[in-house]
Coordinates of C-alpha atoms and ligand atoms in Angstrom, one line a residue:
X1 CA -0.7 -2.1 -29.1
X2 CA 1.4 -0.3 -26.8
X3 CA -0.2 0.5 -23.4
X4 CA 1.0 4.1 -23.6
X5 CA -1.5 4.9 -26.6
X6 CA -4.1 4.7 -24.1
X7 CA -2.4 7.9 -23.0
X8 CA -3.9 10.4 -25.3
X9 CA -7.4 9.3 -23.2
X10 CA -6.0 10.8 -19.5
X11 CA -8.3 12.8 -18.2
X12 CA -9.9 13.5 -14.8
X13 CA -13.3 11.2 -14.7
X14 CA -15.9 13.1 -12.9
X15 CA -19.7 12.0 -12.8
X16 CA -19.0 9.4 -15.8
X17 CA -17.5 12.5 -17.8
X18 CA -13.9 12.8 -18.9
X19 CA -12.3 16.1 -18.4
X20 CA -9.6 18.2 -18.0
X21 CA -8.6 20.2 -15.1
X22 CA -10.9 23.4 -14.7
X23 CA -7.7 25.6 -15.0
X24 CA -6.4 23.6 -17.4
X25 CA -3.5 22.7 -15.5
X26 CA -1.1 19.6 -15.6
X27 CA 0.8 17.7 -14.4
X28 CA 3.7 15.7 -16.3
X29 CA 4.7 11.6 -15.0
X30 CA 7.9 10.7 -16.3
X31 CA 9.7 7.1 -17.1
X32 CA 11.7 6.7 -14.1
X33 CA 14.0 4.3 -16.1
X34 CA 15.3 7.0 -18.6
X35 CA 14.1 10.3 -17.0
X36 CA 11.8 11.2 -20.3
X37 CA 8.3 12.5 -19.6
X38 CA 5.1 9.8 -20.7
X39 CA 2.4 12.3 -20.3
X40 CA 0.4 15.1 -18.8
X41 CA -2.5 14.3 -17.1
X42 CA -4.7 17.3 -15.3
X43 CA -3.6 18.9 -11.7
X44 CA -7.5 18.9 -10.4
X45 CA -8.2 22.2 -8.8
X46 CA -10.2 22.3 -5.2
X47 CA -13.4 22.8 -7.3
X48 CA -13.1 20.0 -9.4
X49 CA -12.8 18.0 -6.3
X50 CA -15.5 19.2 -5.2
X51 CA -17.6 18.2 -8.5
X52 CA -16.3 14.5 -8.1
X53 CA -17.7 14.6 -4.2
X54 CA -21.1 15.8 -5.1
X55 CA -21.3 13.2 -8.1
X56 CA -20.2 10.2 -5.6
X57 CA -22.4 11.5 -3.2
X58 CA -25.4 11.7 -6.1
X59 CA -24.6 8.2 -7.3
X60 CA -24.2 7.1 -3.7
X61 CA -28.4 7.2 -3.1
X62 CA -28.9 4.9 -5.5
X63 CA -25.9 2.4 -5.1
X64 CA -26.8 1.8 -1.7
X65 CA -30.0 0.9 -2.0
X66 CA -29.2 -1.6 -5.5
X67 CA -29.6 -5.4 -4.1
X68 CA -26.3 -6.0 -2.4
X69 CA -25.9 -9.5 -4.9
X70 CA -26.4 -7.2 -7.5
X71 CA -23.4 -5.1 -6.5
X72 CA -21.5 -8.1 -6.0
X73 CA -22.2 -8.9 -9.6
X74 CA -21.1 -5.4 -10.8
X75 CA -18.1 -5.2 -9.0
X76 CA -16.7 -9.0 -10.0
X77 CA -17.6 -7.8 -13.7
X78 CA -14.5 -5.0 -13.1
X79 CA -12.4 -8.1 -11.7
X80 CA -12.9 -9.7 -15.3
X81 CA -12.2 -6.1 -17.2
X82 CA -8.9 -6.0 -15.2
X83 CA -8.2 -9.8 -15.7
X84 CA -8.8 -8.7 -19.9
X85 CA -6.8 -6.5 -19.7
X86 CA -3.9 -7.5 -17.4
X87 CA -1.3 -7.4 -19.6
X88 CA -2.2 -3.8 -20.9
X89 CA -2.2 -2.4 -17.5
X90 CA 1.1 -4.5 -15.9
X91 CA 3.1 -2.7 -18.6
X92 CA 1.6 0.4 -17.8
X93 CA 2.5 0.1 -14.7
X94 CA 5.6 -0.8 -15.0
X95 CA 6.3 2.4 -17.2
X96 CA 5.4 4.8 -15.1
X97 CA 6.1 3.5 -11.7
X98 CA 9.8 1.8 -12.8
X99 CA 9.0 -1.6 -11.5
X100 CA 10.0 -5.0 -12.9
X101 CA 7.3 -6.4 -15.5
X102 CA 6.6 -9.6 -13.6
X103 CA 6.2 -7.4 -10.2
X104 CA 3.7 -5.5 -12.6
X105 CA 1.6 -8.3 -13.6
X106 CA 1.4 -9.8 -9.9
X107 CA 0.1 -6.0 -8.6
X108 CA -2.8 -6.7 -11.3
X109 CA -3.5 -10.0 -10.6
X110 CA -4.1 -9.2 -7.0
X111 CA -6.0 -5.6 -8.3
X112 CA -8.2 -8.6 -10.1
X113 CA -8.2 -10.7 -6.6
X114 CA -9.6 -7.6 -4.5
X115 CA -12.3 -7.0 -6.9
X116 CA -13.5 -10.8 -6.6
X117 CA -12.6 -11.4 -2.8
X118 CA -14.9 -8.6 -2.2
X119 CA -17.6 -8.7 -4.8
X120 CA -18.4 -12.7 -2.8
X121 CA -19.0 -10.5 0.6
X122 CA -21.4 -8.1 -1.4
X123 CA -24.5 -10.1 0.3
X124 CA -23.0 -11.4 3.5
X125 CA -22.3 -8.2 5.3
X126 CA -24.6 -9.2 7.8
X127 CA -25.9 -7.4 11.2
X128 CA -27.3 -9.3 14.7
X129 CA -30.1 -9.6 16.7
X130 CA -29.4 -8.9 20.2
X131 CA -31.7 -10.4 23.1
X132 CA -32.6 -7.7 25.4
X133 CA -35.8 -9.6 26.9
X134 CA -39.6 -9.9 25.6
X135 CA -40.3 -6.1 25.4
X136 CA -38.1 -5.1 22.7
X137 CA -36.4 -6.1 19.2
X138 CA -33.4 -5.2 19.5
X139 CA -31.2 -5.6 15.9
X140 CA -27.7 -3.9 14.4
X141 CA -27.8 -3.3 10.7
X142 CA -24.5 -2.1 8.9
X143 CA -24.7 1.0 6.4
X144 CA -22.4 2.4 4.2
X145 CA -20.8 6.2 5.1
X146 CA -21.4 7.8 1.6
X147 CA -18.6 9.0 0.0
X148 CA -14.7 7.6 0.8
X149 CA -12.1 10.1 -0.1
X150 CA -8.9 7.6 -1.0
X151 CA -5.8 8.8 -1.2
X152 CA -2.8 6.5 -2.2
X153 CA 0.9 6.3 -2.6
X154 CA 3.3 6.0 -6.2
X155 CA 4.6 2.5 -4.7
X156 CA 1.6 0.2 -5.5
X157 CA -0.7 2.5 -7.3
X158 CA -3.2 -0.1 -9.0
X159 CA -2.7 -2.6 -6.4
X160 CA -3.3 -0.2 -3.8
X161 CA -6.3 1.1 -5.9
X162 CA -8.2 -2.0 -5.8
X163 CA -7.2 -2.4 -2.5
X164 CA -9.3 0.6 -1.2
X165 CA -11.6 0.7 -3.9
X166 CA -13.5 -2.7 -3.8
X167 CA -14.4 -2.8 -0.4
X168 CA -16.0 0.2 -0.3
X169 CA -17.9 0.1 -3.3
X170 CA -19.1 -3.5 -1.9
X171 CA -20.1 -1.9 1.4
X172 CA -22.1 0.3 -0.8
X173 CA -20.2 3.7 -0.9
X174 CA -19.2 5.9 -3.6
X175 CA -15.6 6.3 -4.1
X176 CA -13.1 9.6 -5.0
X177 CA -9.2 8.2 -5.5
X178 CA -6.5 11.1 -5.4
X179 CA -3.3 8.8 -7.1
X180 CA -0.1 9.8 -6.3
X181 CA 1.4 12.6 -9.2
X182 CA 4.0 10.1 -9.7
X183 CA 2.0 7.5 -10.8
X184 CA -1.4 8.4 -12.0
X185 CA -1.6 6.6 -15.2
X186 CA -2.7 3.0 -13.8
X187 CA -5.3 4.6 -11.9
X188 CA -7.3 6.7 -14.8
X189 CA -7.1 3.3 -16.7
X190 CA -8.3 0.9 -13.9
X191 CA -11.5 3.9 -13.5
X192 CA -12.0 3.3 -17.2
X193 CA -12.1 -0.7 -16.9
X194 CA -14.8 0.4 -13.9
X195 CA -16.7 1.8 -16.2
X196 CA -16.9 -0.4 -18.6
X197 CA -17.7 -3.1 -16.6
X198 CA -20.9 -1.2 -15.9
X199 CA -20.2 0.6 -12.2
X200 CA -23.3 3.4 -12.5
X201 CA -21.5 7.1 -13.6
X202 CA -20.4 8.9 -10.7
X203 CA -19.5 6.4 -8.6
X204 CA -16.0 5.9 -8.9
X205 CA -14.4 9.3 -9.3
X206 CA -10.4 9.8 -10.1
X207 CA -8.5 13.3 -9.7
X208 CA -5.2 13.5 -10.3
X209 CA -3.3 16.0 -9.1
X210 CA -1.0 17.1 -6.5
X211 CA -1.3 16.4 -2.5
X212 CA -1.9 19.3 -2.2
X213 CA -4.0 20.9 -3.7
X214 CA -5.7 18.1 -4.7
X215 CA -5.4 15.5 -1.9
X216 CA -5.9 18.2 0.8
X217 CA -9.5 19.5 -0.7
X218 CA -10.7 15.8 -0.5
X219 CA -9.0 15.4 2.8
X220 CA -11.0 18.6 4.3
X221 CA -13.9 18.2 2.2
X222 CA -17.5 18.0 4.2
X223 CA -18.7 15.9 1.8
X224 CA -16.6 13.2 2.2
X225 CA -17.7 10.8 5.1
X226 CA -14.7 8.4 4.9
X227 CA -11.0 8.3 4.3
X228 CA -8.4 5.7 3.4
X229 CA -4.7 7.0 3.2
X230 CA -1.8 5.0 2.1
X231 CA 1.5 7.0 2.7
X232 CA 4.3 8.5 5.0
X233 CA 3.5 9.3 8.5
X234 CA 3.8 12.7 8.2
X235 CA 1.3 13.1 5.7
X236 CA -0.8 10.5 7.5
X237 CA -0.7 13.1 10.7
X238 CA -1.6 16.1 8.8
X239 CA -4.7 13.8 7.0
X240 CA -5.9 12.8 10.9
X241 CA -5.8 16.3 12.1
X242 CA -7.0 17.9 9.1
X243 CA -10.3 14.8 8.9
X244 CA -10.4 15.6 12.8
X245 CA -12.3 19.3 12.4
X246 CA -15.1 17.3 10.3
X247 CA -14.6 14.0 12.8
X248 CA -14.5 12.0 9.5
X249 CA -12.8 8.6 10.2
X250 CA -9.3 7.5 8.9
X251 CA -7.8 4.6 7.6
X252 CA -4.1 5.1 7.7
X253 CA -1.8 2.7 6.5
X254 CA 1.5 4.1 7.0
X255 CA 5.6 3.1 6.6
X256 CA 7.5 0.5 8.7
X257 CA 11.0 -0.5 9.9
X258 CA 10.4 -4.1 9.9
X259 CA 12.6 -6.3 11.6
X260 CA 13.7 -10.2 10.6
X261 CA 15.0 -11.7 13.4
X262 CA 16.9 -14.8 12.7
X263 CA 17.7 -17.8 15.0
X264 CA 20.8 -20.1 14.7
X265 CA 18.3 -22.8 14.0
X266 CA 16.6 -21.3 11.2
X267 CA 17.3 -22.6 7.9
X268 CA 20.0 -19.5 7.0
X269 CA 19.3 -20.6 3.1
X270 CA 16.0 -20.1 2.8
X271 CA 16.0 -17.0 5.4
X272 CA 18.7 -15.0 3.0
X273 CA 16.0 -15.6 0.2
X274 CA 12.7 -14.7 1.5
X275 CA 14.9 -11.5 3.2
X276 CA 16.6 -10.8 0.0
X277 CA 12.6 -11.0 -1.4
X278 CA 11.4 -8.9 1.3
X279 CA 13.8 -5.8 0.9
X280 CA 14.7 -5.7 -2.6
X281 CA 11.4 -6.3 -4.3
X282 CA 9.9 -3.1 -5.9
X283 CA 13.7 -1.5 -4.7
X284 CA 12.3 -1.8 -1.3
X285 CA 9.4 0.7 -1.9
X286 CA 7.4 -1.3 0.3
X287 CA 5.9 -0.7 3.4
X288 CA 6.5 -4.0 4.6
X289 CA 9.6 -4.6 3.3
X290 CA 12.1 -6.6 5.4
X291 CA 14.5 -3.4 6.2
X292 CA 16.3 -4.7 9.1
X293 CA 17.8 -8.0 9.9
X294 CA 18.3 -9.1 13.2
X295 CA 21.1 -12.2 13.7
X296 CA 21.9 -14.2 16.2
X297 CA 26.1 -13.3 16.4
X298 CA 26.9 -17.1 16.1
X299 CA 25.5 -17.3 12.5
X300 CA 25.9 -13.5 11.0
X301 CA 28.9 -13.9 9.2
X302 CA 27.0 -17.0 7.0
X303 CA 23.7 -15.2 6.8
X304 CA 25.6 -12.7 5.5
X305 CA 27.5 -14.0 3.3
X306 CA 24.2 -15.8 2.3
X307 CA 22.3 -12.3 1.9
X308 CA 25.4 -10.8 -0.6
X309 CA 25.1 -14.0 -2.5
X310 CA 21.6 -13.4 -3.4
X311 CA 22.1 -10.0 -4.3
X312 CA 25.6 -10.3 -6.2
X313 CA 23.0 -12.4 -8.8
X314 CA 20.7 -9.6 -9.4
X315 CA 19.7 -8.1 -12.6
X316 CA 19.3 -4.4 -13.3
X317 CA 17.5 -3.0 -16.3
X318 CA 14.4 -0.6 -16.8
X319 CA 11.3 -2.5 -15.2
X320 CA 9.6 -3.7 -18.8
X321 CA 12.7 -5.8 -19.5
X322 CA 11.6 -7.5 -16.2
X323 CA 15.2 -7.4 -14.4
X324 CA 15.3 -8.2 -10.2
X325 CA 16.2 -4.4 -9.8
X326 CA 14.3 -1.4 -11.8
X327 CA 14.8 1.9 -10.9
X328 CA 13.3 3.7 -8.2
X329 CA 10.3 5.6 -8.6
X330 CA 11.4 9.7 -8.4
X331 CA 14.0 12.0 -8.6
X332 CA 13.2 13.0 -5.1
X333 CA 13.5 9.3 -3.9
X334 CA 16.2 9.1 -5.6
X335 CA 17.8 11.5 -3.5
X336 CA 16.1 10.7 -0.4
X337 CA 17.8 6.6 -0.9
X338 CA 21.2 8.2 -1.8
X339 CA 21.4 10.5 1.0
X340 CA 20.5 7.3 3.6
X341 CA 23.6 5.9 1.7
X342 CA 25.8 9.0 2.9
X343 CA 24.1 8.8 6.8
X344 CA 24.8 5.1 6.9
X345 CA 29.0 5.5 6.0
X346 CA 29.2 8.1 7.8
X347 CA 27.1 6.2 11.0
X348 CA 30.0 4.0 11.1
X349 CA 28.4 1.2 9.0
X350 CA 30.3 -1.4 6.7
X351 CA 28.8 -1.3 2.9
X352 CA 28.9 -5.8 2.1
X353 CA 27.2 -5.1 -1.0
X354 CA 26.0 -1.7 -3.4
X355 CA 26.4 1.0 -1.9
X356 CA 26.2 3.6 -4.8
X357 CA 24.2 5.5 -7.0
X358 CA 24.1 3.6 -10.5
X359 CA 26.0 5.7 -13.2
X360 CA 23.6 5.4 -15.4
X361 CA 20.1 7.4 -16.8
X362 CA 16.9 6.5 -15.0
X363 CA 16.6 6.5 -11.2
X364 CA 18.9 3.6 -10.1
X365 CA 20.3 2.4 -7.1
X366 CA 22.6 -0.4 -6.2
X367 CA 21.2 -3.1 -3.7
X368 CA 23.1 -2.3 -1.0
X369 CA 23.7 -4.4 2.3
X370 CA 24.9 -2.5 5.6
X371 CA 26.7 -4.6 8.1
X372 CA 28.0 -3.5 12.0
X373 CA 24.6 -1.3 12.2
X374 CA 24.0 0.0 15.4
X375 CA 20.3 0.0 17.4
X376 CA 20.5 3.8 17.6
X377 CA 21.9 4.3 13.9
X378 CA 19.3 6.1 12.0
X379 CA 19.8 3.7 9.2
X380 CA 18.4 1.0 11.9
X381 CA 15.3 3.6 13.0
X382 CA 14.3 5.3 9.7
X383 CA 12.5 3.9 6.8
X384 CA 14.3 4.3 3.5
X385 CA 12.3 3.1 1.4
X386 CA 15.0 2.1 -1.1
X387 CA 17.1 -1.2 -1.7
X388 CA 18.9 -1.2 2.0
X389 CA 19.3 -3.6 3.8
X390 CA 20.6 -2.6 7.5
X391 CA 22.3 -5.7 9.5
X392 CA 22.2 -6.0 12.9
X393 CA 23.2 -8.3 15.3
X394 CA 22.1 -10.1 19.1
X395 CA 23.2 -12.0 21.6
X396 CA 19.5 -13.2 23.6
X397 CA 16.4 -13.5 22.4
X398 CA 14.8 -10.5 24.9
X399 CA 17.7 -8.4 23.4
X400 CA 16.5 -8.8 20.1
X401 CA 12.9 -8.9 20.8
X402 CA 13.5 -4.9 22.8
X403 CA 15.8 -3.9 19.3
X404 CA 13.0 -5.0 17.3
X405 CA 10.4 -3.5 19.4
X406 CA 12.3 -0.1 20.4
X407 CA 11.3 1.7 16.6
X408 CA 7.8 4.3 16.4
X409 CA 6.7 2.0 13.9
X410 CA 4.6 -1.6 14.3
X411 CA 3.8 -2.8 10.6
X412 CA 5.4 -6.2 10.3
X413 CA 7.8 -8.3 11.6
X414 CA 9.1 -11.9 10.5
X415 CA 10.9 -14.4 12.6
X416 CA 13.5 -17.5 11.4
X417 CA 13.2 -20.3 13.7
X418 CA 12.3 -23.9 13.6
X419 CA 12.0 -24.1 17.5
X420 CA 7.8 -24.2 17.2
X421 CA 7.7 -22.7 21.3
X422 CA 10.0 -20.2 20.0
X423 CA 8.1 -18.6 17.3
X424 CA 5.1 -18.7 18.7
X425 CA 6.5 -16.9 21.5
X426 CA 7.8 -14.1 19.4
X427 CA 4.6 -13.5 17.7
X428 CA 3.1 -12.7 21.0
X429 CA 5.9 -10.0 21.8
X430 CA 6.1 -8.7 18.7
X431 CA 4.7 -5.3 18.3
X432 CA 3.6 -5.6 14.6
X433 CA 0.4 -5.8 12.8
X434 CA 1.4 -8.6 11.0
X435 CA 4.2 -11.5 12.1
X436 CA 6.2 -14.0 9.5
X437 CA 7.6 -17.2 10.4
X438 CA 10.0 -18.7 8.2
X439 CA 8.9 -16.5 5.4
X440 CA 8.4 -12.5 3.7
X441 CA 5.1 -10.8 2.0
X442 CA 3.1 -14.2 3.9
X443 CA -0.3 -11.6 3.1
X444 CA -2.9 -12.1 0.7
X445 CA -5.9 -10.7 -0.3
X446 CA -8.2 -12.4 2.8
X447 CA -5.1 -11.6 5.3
X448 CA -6.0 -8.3 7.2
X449 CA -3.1 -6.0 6.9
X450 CA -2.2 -2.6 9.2
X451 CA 0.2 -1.5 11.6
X452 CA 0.6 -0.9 14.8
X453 CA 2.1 2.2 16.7
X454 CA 2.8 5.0 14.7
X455 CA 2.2 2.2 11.7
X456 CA -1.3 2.9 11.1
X457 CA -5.1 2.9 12.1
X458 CA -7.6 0.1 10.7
X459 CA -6.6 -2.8 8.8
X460 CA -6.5 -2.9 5.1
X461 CA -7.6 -6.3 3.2
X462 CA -9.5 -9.5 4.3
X463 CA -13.3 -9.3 5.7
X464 CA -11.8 -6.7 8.3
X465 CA -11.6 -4.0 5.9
X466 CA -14.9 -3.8 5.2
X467 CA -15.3 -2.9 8.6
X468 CA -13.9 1.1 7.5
X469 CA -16.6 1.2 4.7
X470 CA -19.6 0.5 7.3
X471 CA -21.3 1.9 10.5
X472 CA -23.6 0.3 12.4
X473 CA -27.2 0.8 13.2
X474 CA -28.5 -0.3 16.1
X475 CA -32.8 -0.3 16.3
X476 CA -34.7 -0.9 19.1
X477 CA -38.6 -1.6 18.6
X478 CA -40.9 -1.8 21.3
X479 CA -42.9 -4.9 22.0
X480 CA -44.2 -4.2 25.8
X481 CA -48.0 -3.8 25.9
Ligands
NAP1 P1 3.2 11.1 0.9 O1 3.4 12.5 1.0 O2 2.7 10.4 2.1 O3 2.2 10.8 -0.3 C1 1.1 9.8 -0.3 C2 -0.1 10.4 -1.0 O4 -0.6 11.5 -0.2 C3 0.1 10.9 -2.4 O5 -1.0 10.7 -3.2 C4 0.3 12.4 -2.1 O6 0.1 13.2 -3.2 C5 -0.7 12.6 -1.0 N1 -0.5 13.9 -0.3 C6 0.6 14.6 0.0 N2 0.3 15.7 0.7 C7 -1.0 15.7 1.0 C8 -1.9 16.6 1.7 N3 -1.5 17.7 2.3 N4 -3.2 16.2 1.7 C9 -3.7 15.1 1.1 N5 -2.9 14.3 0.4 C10 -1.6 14.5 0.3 O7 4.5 10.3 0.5 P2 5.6 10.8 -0.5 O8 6.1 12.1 -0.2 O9 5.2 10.5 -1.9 O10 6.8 9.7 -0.1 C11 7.6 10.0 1.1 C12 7.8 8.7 1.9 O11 6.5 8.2 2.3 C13 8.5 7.6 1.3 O12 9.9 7.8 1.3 C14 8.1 6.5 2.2 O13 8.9 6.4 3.3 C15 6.7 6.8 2.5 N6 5.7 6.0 1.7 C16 5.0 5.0 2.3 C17 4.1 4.3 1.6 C18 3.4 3.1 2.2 O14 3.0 2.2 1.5 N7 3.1 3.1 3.5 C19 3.9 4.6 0.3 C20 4.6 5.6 -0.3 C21 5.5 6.4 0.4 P3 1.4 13.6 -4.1 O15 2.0 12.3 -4.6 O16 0.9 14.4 -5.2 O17 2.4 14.3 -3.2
MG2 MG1 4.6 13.1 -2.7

């Protein structure tokens, strides 16, 4: 059976109940690998948002007070759904997002991870007892918020799902996801595999729709206590200020312009690969991609050369025949990648590799590799969020430590070295959430993950995560006589 005939089932899920948008209105996601549109799903209006909050918040009473091993057991049943239906869901993905089939299947194995990783912490969110002296218990307890609005990006939209979803579900909130409009069709599925894996109605809710409307009524709405954003910066901003008139928390996990910085003593084959991996991956629709290399001048001309080698092997094809490089995700970033090609030529950098649009349907870019980039380029400054790889080149190691530093963003930031005093010293000065050595994507599921600077707030993943889904409670009895 084809994944798409699941289709016909795409619906908003509100309160266990399948609907469509309370206007009626839709929204069409489209194959990004031949242009044609998959399906409509609905465009949820403010109201319906505001149905999904009240039905997480109903459900919320009772989930929090279920036996936390209970939960646990709930929530690793929707690790096995996913695991059941993996293959289903990695092609559906793949569809609608563009991205190669194996790429696919690895976003859904980890969606399956998350579940589990977090369903084992269910009854181990523990508080403490604090000594204050013989008058007085003094103990912390941790509590869920209530509801957490979840907002997330068209890059990793099941992955990114789970992600947000697990953890707070664990922590014992009730959950609203907004997908992205470019990707939604991952997300209605993953709700359904919720379901059936027996999460109580109501508590996981999914409206699609568009940021705004739909995003910015969950973003503003007084019912929700709690929100996790994956996106741009700008949008991240305007998600702060807007949660800041309700002084609801944020979780923002935002872009990067993440650095490599390689050392002539690095192994230059194995660097070009894990790079290569870093920034072409998903077309370098990754917030952590590796967009920027770094060189040391006596070895950029091999690393190089290296690099182009890589890439010169590549496959292109649409993302279910599972070739290295699918097309990008959108029309718009489409555009957005093409016109960073224009800025770089015309910044005075030398195209090694790509360069171009591909001439052919579907939203396709070459792999392209920039050489002779500048510091103060914008192609070294901006994220593209594409397949571009911007070269740049050093002299000292402080040199390369202020180029890697001088950017608003702090996500990650990998180092090639085999001197040990070396790269322990450069993840020190690093200012990145998350340092490499002598690899790319070194995160799993356990790691925590978030940025630094204009990077993000919070950390994503690991036991840290859970840390966004809970308050603490701090009770003080009185034992003096
Ligand atoms: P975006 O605007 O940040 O979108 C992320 C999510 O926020 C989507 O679900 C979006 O909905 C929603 N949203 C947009 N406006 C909103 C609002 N006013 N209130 C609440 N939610 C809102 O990102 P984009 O425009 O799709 O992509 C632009 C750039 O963002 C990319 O080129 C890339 O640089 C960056 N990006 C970063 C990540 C990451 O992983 N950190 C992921 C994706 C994109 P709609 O999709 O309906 O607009
Ligand atoms: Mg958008």
């Amino acid at each position: 059976m084809s994944p798409l005939d699941q289709l016909d089932r795409t619906a908003l899920l509100i309160g266990g109940d399948r609907r469509e948008a309370s206007d009626g209105a839709t929204l069409t996601t489209e194959n990004p690998a031949t242009t044609e549109p998959l399906a409509d799903v609905p465009a949820a209006t403010p109201a319906d948002v505001d149905d999904a909050v009240s039905a997480a918040r109903e459900a919320f009473r009772a989930w929090r007070d279920t036996a936390p091993d209970e939960r646990g057991r709930i929530v690793h049943r929707i690790a096995t759904e996913i695991r059941d239906h993996a293959e289903e869901l990695a092609r559906l993905e793949s569809t609608d997002q563009g991205k190669p089939l194996s790429q696919a299947e690895s976003d859904i194995e980890g969606a399956a991870a998350y579940f589990e990783y977090y369903a084992g912490a269910a009854d181990k969110l523990e508080g403490a007892s604090i000594p204050v002296g013989p008058d007085q218990l003094d103990y912390t307890v941790r509590e869920p918020y209530g509801v957490s609005g979840q907002i997330t990006p068209w890059n990793y939209p099941a992955n990114l799902f789970a992600r947000g979803v697990a953890p707070a579900l664990v922590a014992g909130n009730a959950v609203v996801v907004k997908p992205a409009e470019q990707t939604p069709l991952s997300s209605i599925r993953l709700a359904e595999l919720c379901v059936s894996a027996g999460l109580p109605e109501g508590l996981l809710n999914v409206v699609t729709g568009y940021g705004d409307p739909t995003g910015q009524a969950l973003a503003e709405h007084d019912g929700v206590d709690q929100l996790t954003f994956t996106g741009s910066v700008p949008t991240g901003k305007h998600i702060m200020r807007t949660a800041a008139d309700s002084v609801t928390p944020v979780t923002l996990e935002l872009g990067g312009k993440n650095p490599a910085i390689v050392f002539p003593d690095a192994d230059l084959g194995a660097a070009a690969e894990w790079i290569a991996t870093g920034i072409f991956t998903n077309v370098g629709q990754i917030c952590s991609a590796a967009d920027r290399v770094l060189v040391h001048e006596s070895v950029r001309e091999e690393l190089i050369d290296r690099l182009a080698g890589v890439v010169e092997g590549y496959t292109v094809g649409p993302g279910t025949e599972d070739p290295d490089i699918g097309p990008l995700v959108s029309e718009a970033q489409h555009e957005t990648v093409s016109e960073y090609l224009e800025v770089g030529r015309s910044e005075g950098a030398t195209v090694r590799v790509g360069g171009e649009p591909m001439d052919r349907p579907g939203y396709f870019i070459e792999p392209t590799i920039f050489t002779g980039v500048d510091p103060t380029d914008r192609v070294a400054r901006e994220e593209i969020f594409g397949p571009v790889l911007s070269v740049l080149s050093f002299e000292a190691t402080d040199e390369a430590v202020s180029i890697a530093n001088d950017v608003e963003y702090g996500l990650v930031a990998g180092v090639f070295t085999n001197d040990l005093t070396r790269a322990h010293r450069l993840t020190r000065e690093l200012e990145a959430g998350n340092v490499y050595v002598n690899t790319w994507f070194g995160d799993t599921n356990q790691t925590p993950f978030g940025g630094y600077k204009h990077s993000g707030i919070g950390r994503e993943k690991g036991l840290e995560a859970l840390d966004s889904y809970l308050r603490t409670k701090n009770v003080a009895i009185d034992l003096g006589t």
